[in-house]
mmCIF file with all atom_site columns, C-alpha atoms in Angstrom:
data_model
loop_
_atom_site.group_PDB
_atom_site.id
_atom_site.type_symbol
_atom_site.label_atom_id
_atom_site.label_alt_id
_atom_site.label_comp_id
_atom_site.label_asym_id
_atom_site.label_entity_id
_atom_site.label_seq_id
_atom_site.pdbx_PDB_ins_code
_atom_site.Cartn_x
_atom_site.Cartn_y
_atom_site.Cartn_z
_atom_site.occupancy
_atom_site.B_iso_or_equiv
_atom_site.pdbx_formal_charge
_atom_site.auth_seq_id
_atom_site.auth_comp_id
_atom_site.auth_asym_id
_atom_site.auth_atom_id
_atom_site.pdbx_PDB_model_num
ATOM 1   C CA . MET A 1 1   ? -22.020 10.157  -1.960  1.00 38.00 ? 1   MET A CA 1
ATOM 2   C CA . VAL A 1 2   ? -18.385 11.074  -1.880  1.00 37.00 ? 2   VAL A CA 1
ATOM 3   C CA . LEU A 1 3   ? -16.438 8.729   0.299   1.00 36.00 ? 3   LEU A CA 1
ATOM 4   C CA . GLN A 1 4   ? -13.591 10.431  2.074   1.00 35.00 ? 4   GLN A CA 1
ATOM 5   C CA . VAL A 1 5   ? -12.108 8.463   4.891   1.00 34.00 ? 5   VAL A CA 1
ATOM 6   C CA . MET A 1 6   ? -8.812  9.010   6.617   1.00 33.00 ? 6   MET A CA 1
ATOM 7   C CA . VAL A 1 7   ? -7.399  5.766   7.854   1.00 32.00 ? 7   VAL A CA 1
ATOM 8   C CA . PHE A 1 8   ? -4.859  5.643   10.598  1.00 30.00 ? 8   PHE A CA 1
ATOM 9   C CA . PHE A 1 9   ? -3.269  2.266   11.042  1.00 31.00 ? 9   PHE A CA 1
ATOM 10  C CA . LEU A 1 10  ? -0.100  2.460   13.073  1.00 29.00 ? 10  LEU A CA 1
ATOM 11  C CA . VAL A 1 11  ? 1.685   -0.725  13.973  1.00 31.00 ? 11  VAL A CA 1
ATOM 12  C CA . LEU A 1 12  ? 4.348   -0.508  16.645  1.00 27.00 ? 12  LEU A CA 1
ATOM 13  C CA . THR A 1 13  ? 6.637   -3.487  16.816  1.00 30.00 ? 13  THR A CA 1
ATOM 14  C CA . VAL A 1 14  ? 10.166  -4.438  17.722  1.00 29.00 ? 14  VAL A CA 1
ATOM 15  C CA . CYS A 1 15  ? 10.652  -7.248  15.204  1.00 35.00 ? 15  CYS A CA 1
ATOM 16  C CA . GLY A 1 16  ? 11.050  -7.085  11.446  1.00 41.00 ? 16  GLY A CA 1
ATOM 17  C CA . PRO A 1 17  ? 12.347  -4.280  9.236   1.00 49.00 ? 17  PRO A CA 1
ATOM 18  C CA . VAL A 1 18  ? 11.125  -0.895  10.388  1.00 48.00 ? 18  VAL A CA 1
ATOM 19  C CA . VAL A 1 19  ? 9.740   1.758   8.078   1.00 50.00 ? 19  VAL A CA 1
ATOM 20  C CA . SER A 1 20  ? 9.957   5.422   9.070   1.00 47.00 ? 20  SER A CA 1
ATOM 21  C CA . ASN A 1 21  ? 7.370   6.591   11.608  1.00 58.00 ? 21  ASN A CA 1
ATOM 22  C CA . ALA A 1 22  ? 5.747   8.719   8.922   1.00 77.00 ? 22  ALA A CA 1
ATOM 23  C CA . ALA A 1 23  ? 5.267   5.971   6.304   1.00 92.00 ? 23  ALA A CA 1
ATOM 24  C CA . SER A 1 24  ? 1.942   6.087   4.510   1.00 94.00 ? 24  SER A CA 1
ATOM 25  C CA . GLY A 1 25  ? 0.079   4.867   1.470   1.00 94.00 ? 25  GLY A CA 1
ATOM 26  C CA . HIS A 1 26  ? -2.501  7.200   -0.082  1.00 96.00 ? 26  HIS A CA 1
ATOM 27  C CA . PHE A 1 27  ? -5.130  5.375   -2.136  1.00 96.00 ? 27  PHE A CA 1
ATOM 28  C CA . PHE A 1 28  ? -7.585  6.900   -4.598  1.00 97.00 ? 28  PHE A CA 1
ATOM 29  C CA . VAL A 1 29  ? -10.836 5.525   -6.016  1.00 96.00 ? 29  VAL A CA 1
ATOM 30  C CA . ASP A 1 30  ? -10.280 7.622   -9.166  1.00 97.00 ? 30  ASP A CA 1
ATOM 31  C CA . ALA A 1 31  ? -7.356  7.367   -11.581 1.00 98.00 ? 31  ALA A CA 1
ATOM 32  C CA . ASN A 1 32  ? -4.757  10.155  -11.618 1.00 98.00 ? 32  ASN A CA 1
ATOM 33  C CA . PHE A 1 33  ? -5.088  10.731  -7.860  1.00 97.00 ? 33  PHE A CA 1
ATOM 34  C CA . GLY A 1 34  ? -8.607  12.125  -8.206  1.00 96.00 ? 34  GLY A CA 1
ATOM 35  C CA . VAL A 1 35  ? -10.514 12.605  -4.956  1.00 95.00 ? 35  VAL A CA 1
ATOM 36  C CA . ALA A 1 36  ? -14.076 13.057  -6.276  1.00 95.00 ? 36  ALA A CA 1
ATOM 37  C CA . SER A 1 37  ? -15.068 9.437   -5.597  1.00 94.00 ? 37  SER A CA 1
ATOM 38  C CA . GLY A 1 38  ? -13.034 9.039   -2.408  1.00 92.00 ? 38  GLY A CA 1
ATOM 39  C CA . HIS A 1 39  ? -9.546  8.545   -1.062  1.00 94.00 ? 39  HIS A CA 1
ATOM 40  C CA . TRP A 1 40  ? -7.900  7.285   2.107   1.00 92.00 ? 40  TRP A CA 1
ATOM 41  C CA . VAL A 1 41  ? -4.526  7.043   3.812   1.00 92.00 ? 41  VAL A CA 1
ATOM 42  C CA . TYR A 1 42  ? -2.913  4.122   5.653   1.00 90.00 ? 42  TYR A CA 1
ATOM 43  C CA . ASN A 1 43  ? -0.148  4.982   8.114   1.00 91.00 ? 43  ASN A CA 1
ATOM 44  C CA . PHE A 1 44  ? 2.147   2.143   9.129   1.00 90.00 ? 44  PHE A CA 1
ATOM 45  C CA . SER A 1 45  ? 5.610   1.511   10.540  1.00 89.00 ? 45  SER A CA 1
ATOM 46  C CA . LYS A 1 46  ? 6.889   -1.834  9.250   1.00 89.00 ? 46  LYS A CA 1
ATOM 47  C CA . SER A 1 47  ? 7.924   -3.492  5.986   1.00 92.00 ? 47  SER A CA 1
ATOM 48  C CA . GLN A 1 48  ? 7.332   -7.191  5.184   1.00 95.00 ? 48  GLN A CA 1
ATOM 49  C CA . PHE A 1 49  ? 3.953   -6.534  6.827   1.00 94.00 ? 49  PHE A CA 1
ATOM 50  C CA . CYS A 1 50  ? 0.877   -7.340  4.725   1.00 96.00 ? 50  CYS A CA 1
ATOM 51  C CA . ILE A 1 51  ? -2.010  -4.890  5.045   1.00 94.00 ? 51  ILE A CA 1
ATOM 52  C CA . ASN A 1 52  ? -5.469  -5.830  3.763   1.00 95.00 ? 52  ASN A CA 1
ATOM 53  C CA . MET A 1 53  ? -7.637  -3.085  2.278   1.00 92.00 ? 53  MET A CA 1
ATOM 54  C CA . GLY A 1 54  ? -10.653 -3.985  4.424   1.00 87.00 ? 54  GLY A CA 1
ATOM 55  C CA . ILE A 1 55  ? -13.857 -2.268  3.317   1.00 82.00 ? 55  ILE A CA 1
ATOM 56  C CA . PHE A 1 56  ? -11.900 -0.578  0.496   1.00 88.00 ? 56  PHE A CA 1
ATOM 57  C CA . ASP A 1 57  ? -11.108 -3.923  -1.121  1.00 94.00 ? 57  ASP A CA 1
ATOM 58  C CA . ASP A 1 58  ? -11.310 -3.754  -4.941  1.00 97.00 ? 58  ASP A CA 1
ATOM 59  C CA . LYS A 1 59  ? -11.820 0.034   -5.065  1.00 96.00 ? 59  LYS A CA 1
ATOM 60  C CA . VAL A 1 60  ? -8.343  1.481   -5.788  1.00 97.00 ? 60  VAL A CA 1
ATOM 61  C CA . SER A 1 61  ? -7.456  3.089   -9.146  1.00 98.00 ? 61  SER A CA 1
ATOM 62  C CA . SER A 1 62  ? -4.283  5.041   -8.252  1.00 98.00 ? 62  SER A CA 1
ATOM 63  C CA . ALA A 1 63  ? -1.857  5.391   -5.334  1.00 98.00 ? 63  ALA A CA 1
ATOM 64  C CA . GLN A 1 64  ? 0.930   7.473   -3.826  1.00 97.00 ? 64  GLN A CA 1
ATOM 65  C CA . TRP A 1 65  ? 3.180   6.872   -0.831  1.00 97.00 ? 65  TRP A CA 1
ATOM 66  C CA . SER A 1 66  ? 5.694   8.622   1.387   1.00 96.00 ? 66  SER A CA 1
ATOM 67  C CA . GLY A 1 67  ? 8.237   7.758   4.036   1.00 95.00 ? 67  GLY A CA 1
ATOM 68  C CA . LEU A 1 68  ? 8.972   4.265   2.703   1.00 95.00 ? 68  LEU A CA 1
ATOM 69  C CA . PRO A 1 69  ? 12.503  2.816   2.850   1.00 95.00 ? 69  PRO A CA 1
ATOM 70  C CA . GLN A 1 70  ? 14.514  3.740   -0.225  1.00 94.00 ? 70  GLN A CA 1
ATOM 71  C CA . THR A 1 71  ? 17.071  0.941   0.000   1.00 93.00 ? 71  THR A CA 1
ATOM 72  C CA . GLY A 1 72  ? 16.533  -2.788  0.068   1.00 94.00 ? 72  GLY A CA 1
ATOM 73  C CA . SER A 1 73  ? 17.461  -6.174  -1.352  1.00 94.00 ? 73  SER A CA 1
ATOM 74  C CA . PHE A 1 74  ? 16.072  -5.726  -4.864  1.00 94.00 ? 74  PHE A CA 1
ATOM 75  C CA . ALA A 1 75  ? 17.553  -4.522  -8.174  1.00 92.00 ? 75  ALA A CA 1
ATOM 76  C CA . SER A 1 76  ? 19.733  -1.438  -7.733  1.00 92.00 ? 76  SER A CA 1
ATOM 77  C CA . ASN A 1 77  ? 19.462  -1.874  -3.931  1.00 93.00 ? 77  ASN A CA 1
ATOM 78  C CA . GLN A 1 78  ? 15.840  -0.722  -3.924  1.00 95.00 ? 78  GLN A CA 1
ATOM 79  C CA . SER A 1 79  ? 12.821  -1.461  -1.779  1.00 96.00 ? 79  SER A CA 1
ATOM 80  C CA . LEU A 1 80  ? 9.490   -2.013  -3.530  1.00 96.00 ? 80  LEU A CA 1
ATOM 81  C CA . VAL A 1 81  ? 5.840   -1.433  -2.727  1.00 97.00 ? 81  VAL A CA 1
ATOM 82  C CA . ALA A 1 82  ? 3.677   -4.369  -3.827  1.00 98.00 ? 82  ALA A CA 1
ATOM 83  C CA . PHE A 1 83  ? -0.057  -4.359  -4.591  1.00 98.00 ? 83  PHE A CA 1
ATOM 84  C CA . TYR A 1 84  ? -1.938  -7.677  -4.587  1.00 98.00 ? 84  TYR A CA 1
ATOM 85  C CA . THR A 1 85  ? -5.302  -8.685  -6.048  1.00 98.00 ? 85  THR A CA 1
ATOM 86  C CA . ASP A 1 86  ? -6.181  -10.965 -3.110  1.00 98.00 ? 86  ASP A CA 1
ATOM 87  C CA . ARG A 1 87  ? -6.239  -10.699 0.672   1.00 96.00 ? 87  ARG A CA 1
ATOM 88  C CA . ASN A 1 88  ? -3.194  -11.555 2.751   1.00 97.00 ? 88  ASN A CA 1
ATOM 89  C CA . CYS A 1 89  ? -0.787  -10.495 -0.015  1.00 98.00 ? 89  CYS A CA 1
ATOM 90  C CA . THR A 1 90  ? -1.689  -13.250 -2.457  1.00 98.00 ? 90  THR A CA 1
ATOM 91  C CA . GLY A 1 91  ? -2.901  -13.327 -6.043  1.00 98.00 ? 91  GLY A CA 1
ATOM 92  C CA . THR A 1 92  ? -1.550  -11.220 -8.877  1.00 98.00 ? 92  THR A CA 1
ATOM 93  C CA . VAL A 1 93  ? 1.103   -8.760  -7.702  1.00 98.00 ? 93  VAL A CA 1
ATOM 94  C CA . ARG A 1 94  ? 2.481   -5.573  -9.252  1.00 98.00 ? 94  ARG A CA 1
ATOM 95  C CA . THR A 1 95  ? 5.423   -3.673  -7.742  1.00 97.00 ? 95  THR A CA 1
ATOM 96  C CA . TRP A 1 96  ? 6.889   -0.179  -7.912  1.00 97.00 ? 96  TRP A CA 1
ATOM 97  C CA . PRO A 1 97  ? 10.151  1.200   -6.489  1.00 96.00 ? 97  PRO A CA 1
ATOM 98  C CA . THR A 1 98  ? 9.518   3.091   -3.256  1.00 96.00 ? 98  THR A CA 1
ATOM 99  C CA . ALA A 1 99  ? 11.084  6.288   -4.618  1.00 94.00 ? 99  ALA A CA 1
ATOM 100 C CA . GLU A 1 100 ? 8.513   9.078   -4.353  1.00 92.00 ? 100 GLU A CA 1
ATOM 101 C CA . LYS A 1 101 ? 8.106   9.577   -8.102  1.00 91.00 ? 101 LYS A CA 1
ATOM 102 C CA . ASN A 1 102 ? 6.419   7.761   -10.986 1.00 90.00 ? 102 ASN A CA 1
ATOM 103 C CA . PHE A 1 103 ? 3.484   6.675   -8.826  1.00 96.00 ? 103 PHE A CA 1
ATOM 104 C CA . PRO A 1 104 ? 0.873   4.406   -10.434 1.00 97.00 ? 104 PRO A CA 1
ATOM 105 C CA . THR A 1 105 ? -1.634  6.918   -11.811 1.00 97.00 ? 105 THR A CA 1
ATOM 106 C CA . ASN A 1 106 ? -4.006  4.389   -13.335 1.00 98.00 ? 106 ASN A CA 1
ATOM 107 C CA . PHE A 1 107 ? -3.976  0.744   -12.235 1.00 98.00 ? 107 PHE A CA 1
ATOM 108 C CA . ALA A 1 108 ? -6.019  -0.118  -15.358 1.00 98.00 ? 108 ALA A CA 1
ATOM 109 C CA . LEU A 1 109 ? -2.755  0.223   -17.309 1.00 97.00 ? 109 LEU A CA 1
ATOM 110 C CA . ASP A 1 110 ? -1.324  -2.548  -15.102 1.00 96.00 ? 110 ASP A CA 1
ATOM 111 C CA . GLY A 1 111 ? -4.369  -4.820  -15.288 1.00 97.00 ? 111 GLY A CA 1
ATOM 112 C CA . ILE A 1 112 ? -5.302  -4.440  -11.601 1.00 98.00 ? 112 ILE A CA 1
ATOM 113 C CA . ASP A 1 113 ? -7.736  -1.484  -11.532 1.00 98.00 ? 113 ASP A CA 1
ATOM 114 C CA . ASN A 1 114 ? -10.381 -1.956  -8.823  1.00 98.00 ? 114 ASN A CA 1
ATOM 115 C CA . GLN A 1 115 ? -8.788  -5.302  -7.919  1.00 98.00 ? 115 GLN A CA 1
ATOM 116 C CA . ILE A 1 116 ? -6.338  -4.401  -5.131  1.00 98.00 ? 116 ILE A CA 1
ATOM 117 C CA . SER A 1 117 ? -7.060  -6.254  -1.894  1.00 97.00 ? 117 SER A CA 1
ATOM 118 C CA . SER A 1 118 ? -3.765  -5.869  0.006   1.00 97.00 ? 118 SER A CA 1
ATOM 119 C CA . PHE A 1 119 ? -0.334  -4.258  -0.122  1.00 97.00 ? 119 PHE A CA 1
ATOM 120 C CA . MET A 1 120 ? 3.100   -4.602  1.445   1.00 97.00 ? 120 MET A CA 1
ATOM 121 C CA . VAL A 1 121 ? 6.526   -2.943  1.371   1.00 97.00 ? 121 VAL A CA 1
ATOM 122 C CA . TRP A 1 122 ? 9.211   -5.345  0.167   1.00 96.00 ? 122 TRP A CA 1
ATOM 123 C CA . GLN A 1 123 ? 12.478  -4.333  1.800   1.00 96.00 ? 123 GLN A CA 1
ATOM 124 C CA . THR A 1 124 ? 14.374  -7.573  2.426   1.00 95.00 ? 124 THR A CA 1
ATOM 125 C CA . SER A 1 125 ? 12.274  -10.026 0.377   1.00 95.00 ? 125 SER A CA 1
ATOM 126 C CA . SER A 1 126 ? 8.822   -10.657 -1.083  1.00 95.00 ? 126 SER A CA 1
ATOM 127 C CA . HIS A 1 127 ? 8.037   -12.930 1.880   1.00 95.00 ? 127 HIS A CA 1
ATOM 128 C CA . VAL A 1 128 ? 5.183   -11.911 4.202   1.00 96.00 ? 128 VAL A CA 1
ATOM 129 C CA . GLN A 1 129 ? 6.431   -11.936 7.802   1.00 94.00 ? 129 GLN A CA 1
ATOM 130 C CA . GLU A 1 130 ? 3.138   -10.888 9.340   1.00 92.00 ? 130 GLU A CA 1
ATOM 131 C CA . ILE A 1 131 ? -0.417  -10.025 8.297   1.00 93.00 ? 131 ILE A CA 1
ATOM 132 C CA . ALA A 1 132 ? -2.037  -7.007  9.915   1.00 88.00 ? 132 ALA A CA 1
ATOM 133 C CA . PRO A 1 133 ? -5.474  -7.322  11.471  1.00 84.00 ? 133 PRO A CA 1
ATOM 134 C CA . ASP A 1 134 ? -8.120  -5.644  9.334   1.00 78.00 ? 134 ASP A CA 1
ATOM 135 C CA . PRO A 1 135 ? -7.756  -1.878  9.731   1.00 68.00 ? 135 PRO A CA 1
ATOM 136 C CA . THR A 1 136 ? -10.018 0.256   11.884  1.00 64.00 ? 136 THR A CA 1
ATOM 137 C CA . PHE A 1 137 ? -11.613 3.112   9.979   1.00 59.00 ? 137 PHE A CA 1
ATOM 138 C CA . LEU A 1 138 ? -12.416 6.485   11.490  1.00 54.00 ? 138 LEU A CA 1
ATOM 139 C CA . ASP A 1 139 ? -15.496 8.509   10.531  1.00 48.00 ? 139 ASP A CA 1
#
């Protein structure tokens, strides 16, 4: 059965670095952004905010994103998107610049295929300021 779930997880807050209102992460079960086995989208509005994958834990093979901050405290004044192998933004981590190009097309090449359990946008540091409650999924 093809799993296609659209996830809407919008966090409104007044503290911490704010991401644009249209920030999202698009996650694919298949490599190369394939949708045959399923895909889902997380919408969110804050960086330094750890988001657990919930029922999609350990199922991601590729990812894209949009609306993330382009500047931050990292090399070349960049922000980064970080993918973790354990809940609560722990375990092995791999990062990519938030620029909307050169998305990870196959996490197997990075040694984390089907192992991602959480993610976070690093804008000011790699420190987790808050952990989101497990997301609510819509049918």
